[in-house]
XYZ file of C-alpha atoms in Angstrom:
336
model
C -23.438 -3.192 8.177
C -21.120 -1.083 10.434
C -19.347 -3.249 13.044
C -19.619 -1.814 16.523
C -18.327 -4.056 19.035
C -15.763 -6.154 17.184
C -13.226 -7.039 19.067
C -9.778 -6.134 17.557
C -8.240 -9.568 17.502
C -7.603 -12.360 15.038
C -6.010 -15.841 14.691
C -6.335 -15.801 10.736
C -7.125 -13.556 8.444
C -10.341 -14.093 6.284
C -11.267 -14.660 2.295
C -13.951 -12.308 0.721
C -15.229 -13.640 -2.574
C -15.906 -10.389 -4.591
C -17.557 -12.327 -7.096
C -21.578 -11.780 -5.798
C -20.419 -7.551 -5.731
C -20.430 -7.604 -9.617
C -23.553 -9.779 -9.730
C -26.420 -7.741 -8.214
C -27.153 -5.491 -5.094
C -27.622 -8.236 -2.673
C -24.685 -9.577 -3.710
C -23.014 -5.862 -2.773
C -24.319 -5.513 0.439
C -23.291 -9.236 1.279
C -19.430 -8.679 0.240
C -19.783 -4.945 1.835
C -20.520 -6.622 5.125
C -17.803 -9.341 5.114
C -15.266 -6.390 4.055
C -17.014 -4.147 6.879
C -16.276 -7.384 9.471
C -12.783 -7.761 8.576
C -11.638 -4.234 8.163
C -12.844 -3.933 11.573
C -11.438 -6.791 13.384
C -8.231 -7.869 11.487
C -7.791 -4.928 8.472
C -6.319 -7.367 6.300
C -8.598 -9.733 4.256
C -7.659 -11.660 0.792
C -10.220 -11.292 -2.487
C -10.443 -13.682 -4.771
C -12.736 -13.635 -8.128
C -11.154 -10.126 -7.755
C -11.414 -9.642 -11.408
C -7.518 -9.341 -12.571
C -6.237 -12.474 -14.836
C -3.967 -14.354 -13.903
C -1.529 -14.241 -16.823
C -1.973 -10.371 -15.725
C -0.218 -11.019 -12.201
C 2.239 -13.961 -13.272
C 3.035 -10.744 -16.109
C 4.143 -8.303 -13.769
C 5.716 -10.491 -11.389
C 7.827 -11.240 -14.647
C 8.337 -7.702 -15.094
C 9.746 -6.854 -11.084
C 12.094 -9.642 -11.843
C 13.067 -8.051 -15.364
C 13.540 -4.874 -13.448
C 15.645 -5.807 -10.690
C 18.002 -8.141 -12.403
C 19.148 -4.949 -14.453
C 22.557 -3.843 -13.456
C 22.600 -1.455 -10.548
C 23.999 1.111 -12.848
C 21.308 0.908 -14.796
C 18.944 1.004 -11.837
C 21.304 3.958 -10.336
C 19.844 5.885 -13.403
C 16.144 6.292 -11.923
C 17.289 6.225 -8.350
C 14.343 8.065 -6.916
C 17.541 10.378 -4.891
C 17.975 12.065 -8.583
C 14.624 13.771 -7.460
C 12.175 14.994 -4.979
C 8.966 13.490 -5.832
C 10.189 9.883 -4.675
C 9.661 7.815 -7.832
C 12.201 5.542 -9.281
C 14.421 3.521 -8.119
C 14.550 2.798 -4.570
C 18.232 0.878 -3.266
C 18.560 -1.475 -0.836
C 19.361 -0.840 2.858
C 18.049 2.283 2.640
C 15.925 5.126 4.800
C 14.922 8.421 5.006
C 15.737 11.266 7.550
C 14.606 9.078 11.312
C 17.170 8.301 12.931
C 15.082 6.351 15.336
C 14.269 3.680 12.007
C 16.482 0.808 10.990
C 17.338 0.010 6.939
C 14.600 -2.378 5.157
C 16.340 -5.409 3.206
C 14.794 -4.674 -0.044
C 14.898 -2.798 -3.423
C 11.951 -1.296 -5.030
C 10.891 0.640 -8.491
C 8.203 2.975 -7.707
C 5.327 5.200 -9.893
C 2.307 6.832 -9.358
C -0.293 8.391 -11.089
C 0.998 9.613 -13.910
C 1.274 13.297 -14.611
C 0.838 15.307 -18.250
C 3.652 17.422 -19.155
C 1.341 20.197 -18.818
C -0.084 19.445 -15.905
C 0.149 22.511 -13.399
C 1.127 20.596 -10.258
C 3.870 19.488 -12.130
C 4.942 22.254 -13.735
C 4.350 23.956 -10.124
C 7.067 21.618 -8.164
C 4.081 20.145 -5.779
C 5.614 18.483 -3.375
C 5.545 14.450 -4.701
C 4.274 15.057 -8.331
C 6.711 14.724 -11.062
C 7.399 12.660 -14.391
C 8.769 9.295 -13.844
C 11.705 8.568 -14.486
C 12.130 5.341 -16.634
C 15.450 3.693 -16.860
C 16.970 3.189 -20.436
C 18.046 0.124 -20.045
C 14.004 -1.670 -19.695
C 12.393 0.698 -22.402
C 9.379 -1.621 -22.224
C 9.160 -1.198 -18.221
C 6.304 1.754 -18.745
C 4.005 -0.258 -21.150
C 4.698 -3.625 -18.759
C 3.945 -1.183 -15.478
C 0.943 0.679 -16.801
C -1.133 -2.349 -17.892
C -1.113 -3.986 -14.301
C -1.511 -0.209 -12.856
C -4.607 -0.039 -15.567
C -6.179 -2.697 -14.807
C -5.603 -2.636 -10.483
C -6.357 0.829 -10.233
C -9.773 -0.177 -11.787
C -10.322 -2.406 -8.550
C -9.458 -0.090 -6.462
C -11.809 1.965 -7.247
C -14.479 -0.831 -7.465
C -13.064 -1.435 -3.778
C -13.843 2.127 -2.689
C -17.206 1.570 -3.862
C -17.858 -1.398 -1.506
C -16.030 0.696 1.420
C -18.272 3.797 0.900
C -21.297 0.588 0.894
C -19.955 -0.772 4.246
C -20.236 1.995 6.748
C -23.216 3.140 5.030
C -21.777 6.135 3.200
C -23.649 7.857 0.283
C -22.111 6.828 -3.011
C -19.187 8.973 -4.002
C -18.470 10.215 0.114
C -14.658 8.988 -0.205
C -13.707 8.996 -3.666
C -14.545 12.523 -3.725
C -11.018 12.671 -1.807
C -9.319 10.914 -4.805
C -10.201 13.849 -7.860
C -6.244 13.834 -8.300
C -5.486 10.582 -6.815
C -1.572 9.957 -6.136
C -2.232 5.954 -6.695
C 1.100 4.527 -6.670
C 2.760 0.812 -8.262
C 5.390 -0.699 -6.436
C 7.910 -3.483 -7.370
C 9.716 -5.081 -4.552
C 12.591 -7.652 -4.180
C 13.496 -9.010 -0.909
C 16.515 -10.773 -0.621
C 16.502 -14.170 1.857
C 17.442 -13.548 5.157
C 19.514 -16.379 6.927
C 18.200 -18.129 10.130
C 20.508 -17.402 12.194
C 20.746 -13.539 11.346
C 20.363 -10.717 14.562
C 16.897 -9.455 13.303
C 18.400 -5.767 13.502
C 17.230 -5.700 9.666
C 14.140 -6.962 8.319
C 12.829 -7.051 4.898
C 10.103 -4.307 6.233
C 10.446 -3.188 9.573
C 6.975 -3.084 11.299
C 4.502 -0.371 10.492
C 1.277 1.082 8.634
C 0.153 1.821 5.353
C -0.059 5.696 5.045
C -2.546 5.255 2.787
C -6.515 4.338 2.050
C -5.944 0.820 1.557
C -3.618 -1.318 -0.592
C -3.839 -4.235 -2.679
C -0.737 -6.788 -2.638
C 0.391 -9.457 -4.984
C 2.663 -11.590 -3.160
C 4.230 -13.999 -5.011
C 5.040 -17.964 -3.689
C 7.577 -17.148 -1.249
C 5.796 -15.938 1.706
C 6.925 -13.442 4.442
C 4.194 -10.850 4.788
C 3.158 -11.135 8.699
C 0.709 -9.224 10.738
C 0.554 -8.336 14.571
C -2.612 -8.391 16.599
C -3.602 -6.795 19.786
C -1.749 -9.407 21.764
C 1.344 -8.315 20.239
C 1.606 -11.815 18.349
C 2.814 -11.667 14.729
C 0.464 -13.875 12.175
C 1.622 -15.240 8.869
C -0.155 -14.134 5.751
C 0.898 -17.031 3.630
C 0.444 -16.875 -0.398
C -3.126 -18.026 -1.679
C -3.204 -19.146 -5.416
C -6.274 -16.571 -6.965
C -6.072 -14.307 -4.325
C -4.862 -10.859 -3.446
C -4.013 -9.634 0.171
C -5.867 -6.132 0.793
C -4.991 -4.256 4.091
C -6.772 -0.983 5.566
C -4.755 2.000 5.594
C -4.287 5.103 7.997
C -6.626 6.758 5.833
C -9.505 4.750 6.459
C -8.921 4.079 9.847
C -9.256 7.893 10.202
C -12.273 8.142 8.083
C -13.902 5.261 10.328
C -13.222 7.218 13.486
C -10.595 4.271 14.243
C -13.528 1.625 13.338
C -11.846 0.262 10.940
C -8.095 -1.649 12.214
C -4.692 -0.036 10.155
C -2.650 -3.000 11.454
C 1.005 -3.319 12.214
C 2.624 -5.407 9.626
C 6.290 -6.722 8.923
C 8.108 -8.555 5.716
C 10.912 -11.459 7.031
C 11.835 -13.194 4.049
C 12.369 -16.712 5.570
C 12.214 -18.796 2.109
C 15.645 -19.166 1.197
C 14.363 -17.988 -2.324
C 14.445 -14.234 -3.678
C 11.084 -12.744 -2.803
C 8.802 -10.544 -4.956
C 5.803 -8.506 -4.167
C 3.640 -6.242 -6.051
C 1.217 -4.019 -3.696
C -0.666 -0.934 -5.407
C -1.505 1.543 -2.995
C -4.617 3.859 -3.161
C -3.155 7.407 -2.148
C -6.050 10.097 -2.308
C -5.211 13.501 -3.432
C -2.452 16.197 -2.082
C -5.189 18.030 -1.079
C -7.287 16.130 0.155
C -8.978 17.442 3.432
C -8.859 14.171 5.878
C -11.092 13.820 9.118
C -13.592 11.139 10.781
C -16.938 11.269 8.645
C -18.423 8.662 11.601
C -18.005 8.328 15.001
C -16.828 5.106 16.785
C -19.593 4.238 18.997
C -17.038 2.385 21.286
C -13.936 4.658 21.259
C -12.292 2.340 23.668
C -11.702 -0.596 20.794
C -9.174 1.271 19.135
C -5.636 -0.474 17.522
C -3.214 1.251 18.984
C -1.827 4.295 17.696
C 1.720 5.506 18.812
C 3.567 4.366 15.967
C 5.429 7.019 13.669
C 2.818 6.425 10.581
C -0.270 6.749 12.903
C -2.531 9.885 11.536
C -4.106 11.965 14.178
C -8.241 11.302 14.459
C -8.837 14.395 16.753
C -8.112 17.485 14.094
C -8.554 17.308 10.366
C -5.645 17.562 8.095
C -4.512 18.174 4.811
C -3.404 14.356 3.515
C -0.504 15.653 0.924
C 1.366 17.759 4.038
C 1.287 14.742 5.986
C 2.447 12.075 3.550
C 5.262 14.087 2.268
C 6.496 14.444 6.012
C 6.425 10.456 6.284
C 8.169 10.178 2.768
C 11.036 12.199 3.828
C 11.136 9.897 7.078
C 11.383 6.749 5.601
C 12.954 7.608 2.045
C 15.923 8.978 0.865
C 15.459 12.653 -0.325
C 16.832 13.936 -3.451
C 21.211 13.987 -3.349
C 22.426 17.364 -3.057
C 24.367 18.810 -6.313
């Protein structure tokens, strides 16, 4: 099922019907291979009979509109610059410490996994673990959050499964990197950008996930576009019963650059306010991160000299490197 001469172009991306996965084996391998094909070609792909409701999606888009329509001061509260674990509330036009990086036109309220009081990590400072901070104002955001995180995290890991099934892995070969995942939930607002506007700002500037993979809930607004190998940017437009999932550094790395972590971009062209939900499957701070195949054609390789591009030629510890890239394209914690 591995794909070895895919070419790393597209003019669409594809649908995979997840429903024959929860039927029987063949219907496993079947969905492992159409995942395996466009992993390797586009590294986007929608799912649909992905198993979440859809009163469950139409609740937390519901609950990112909730959020954001809160008064800044009461979004202010959780701003994630009040720490140094990057949860909370993240303000628009905002960046981290690159200079070389423009401001994204959006607003965001992020969590991940959450911690115990007791845990030791936290209790430790670990670089990004800490206790979210939920704002006063929404007391019912945490309840609202943690049933979509719940019930999405469970796919993820259902996704993993079919992963470690399409490059012929032995069951449990990459979540073993995700003992103390650092899943995260993110709730994002674009406002619409005007026509005529310069372009210096987008709603998210081009780059990669810097993570395994990550499963998106766009809502009916559009904007989410990818770039192939010709350089040419390619709408992912909203599909009712569908979620958009996109390969990560992560796996791309694990694949031996098999698998494509494609450019992508957010240009909020509606006119409307925009709302997206993506759920990102981080594996653990200490997780130790190298190929575990080989690409048997090295040369079909999406290119990798952006900023969020992790190196395939030495392993690494994931947690060092994702902190560096937090601090690049975050704010860090204000100074007292």
């Amino acid at each position: 099922m591995l794909p070895t001469a895919r070419k790393l172009v597209f003019s669409e991306v594809p649908i995979v019907d997840l429903g024959p996965a929860w039927r029987d084996d063949a219907g496993r391998a079947a969905v492992a291979e159409a995942i395996a094909a466009a992993a390797g070609t586009v590294g986007f792909f929608y799912v649909r009979n992905h198993g979440l409701a859809e009163q469950d999606i139409r609740d937390i888009f519901q609950t990112a509109v909730d959020f954001h329509s809160l008064p800044m001061e009461a979004k202010m509260e959780v701003s994630l610059k009040l720490n140094d674990h990057a949860q909370g509330y993240l303000h628009g036009m905002s960046k981290g410490n690159d200079a070389n990086i423009k401001e994204n036109l959006q607003e965001a309220f992020q969590i991940r996994r959450p911690l115990a009081d007791d845990d030791p990590d936290l209790l430790a400072g670990k670089p990004l673990h800490g206790r979210i901070p939920w704002p006063s104002a929404m007391p019912d955001l945490k309840p609202r959050m943690m049933a979509y995180y719940d019930k999405v995290n469970d796919l993820g890991y259902r996704l993993l499964d079919l992963f470690e099934l399409s490059l012929g892995l032995t069951a449990g070969a990459l979540k073993a990197s995700f003992a103390k995942d650092m899943n995260s939930l993110r709730l994002l607002h674009y406002p619409p950008q005007r026509p005529d506007e310069s372009g210096e700002h987008l709603g998210a500037r081009g780059h990669t996930d810097t993570n395994a993979f990550t499963i998106l809930a766009q809502d009916a607004n559009g904007g989410l576009e990818v770039r192939n190998r010709d350089g040419e940017w390619v709408a992912v437009p909203p599909i009712g019963g569908t979620l958009v999932v996109n390969v990560g550094e992560v796996l791309k790395v694990w694949t031996d650059g098999v698998f494509t972590s494609a450019v992508h971009r957010v240009i909020n062209r509606s006119g409307n306010e925009r709302y997206s939900i993506p759920f990102f499957m981080y594996p653990s701070f200490d997780a130790w991160i190298q190929p575990l195949i080989r690409n048997p054609d090295p040369a079909n390789v999406a290119p990798e000299d952006l900023p969020t591009s992790f190196p395939r030629d030495r392993p690494f510890v994931y947690g060092e490197l994702k902190a560096r890239n937090v601090a690049r394209i975050m704010p860090q914690k204000s100074a007292a």
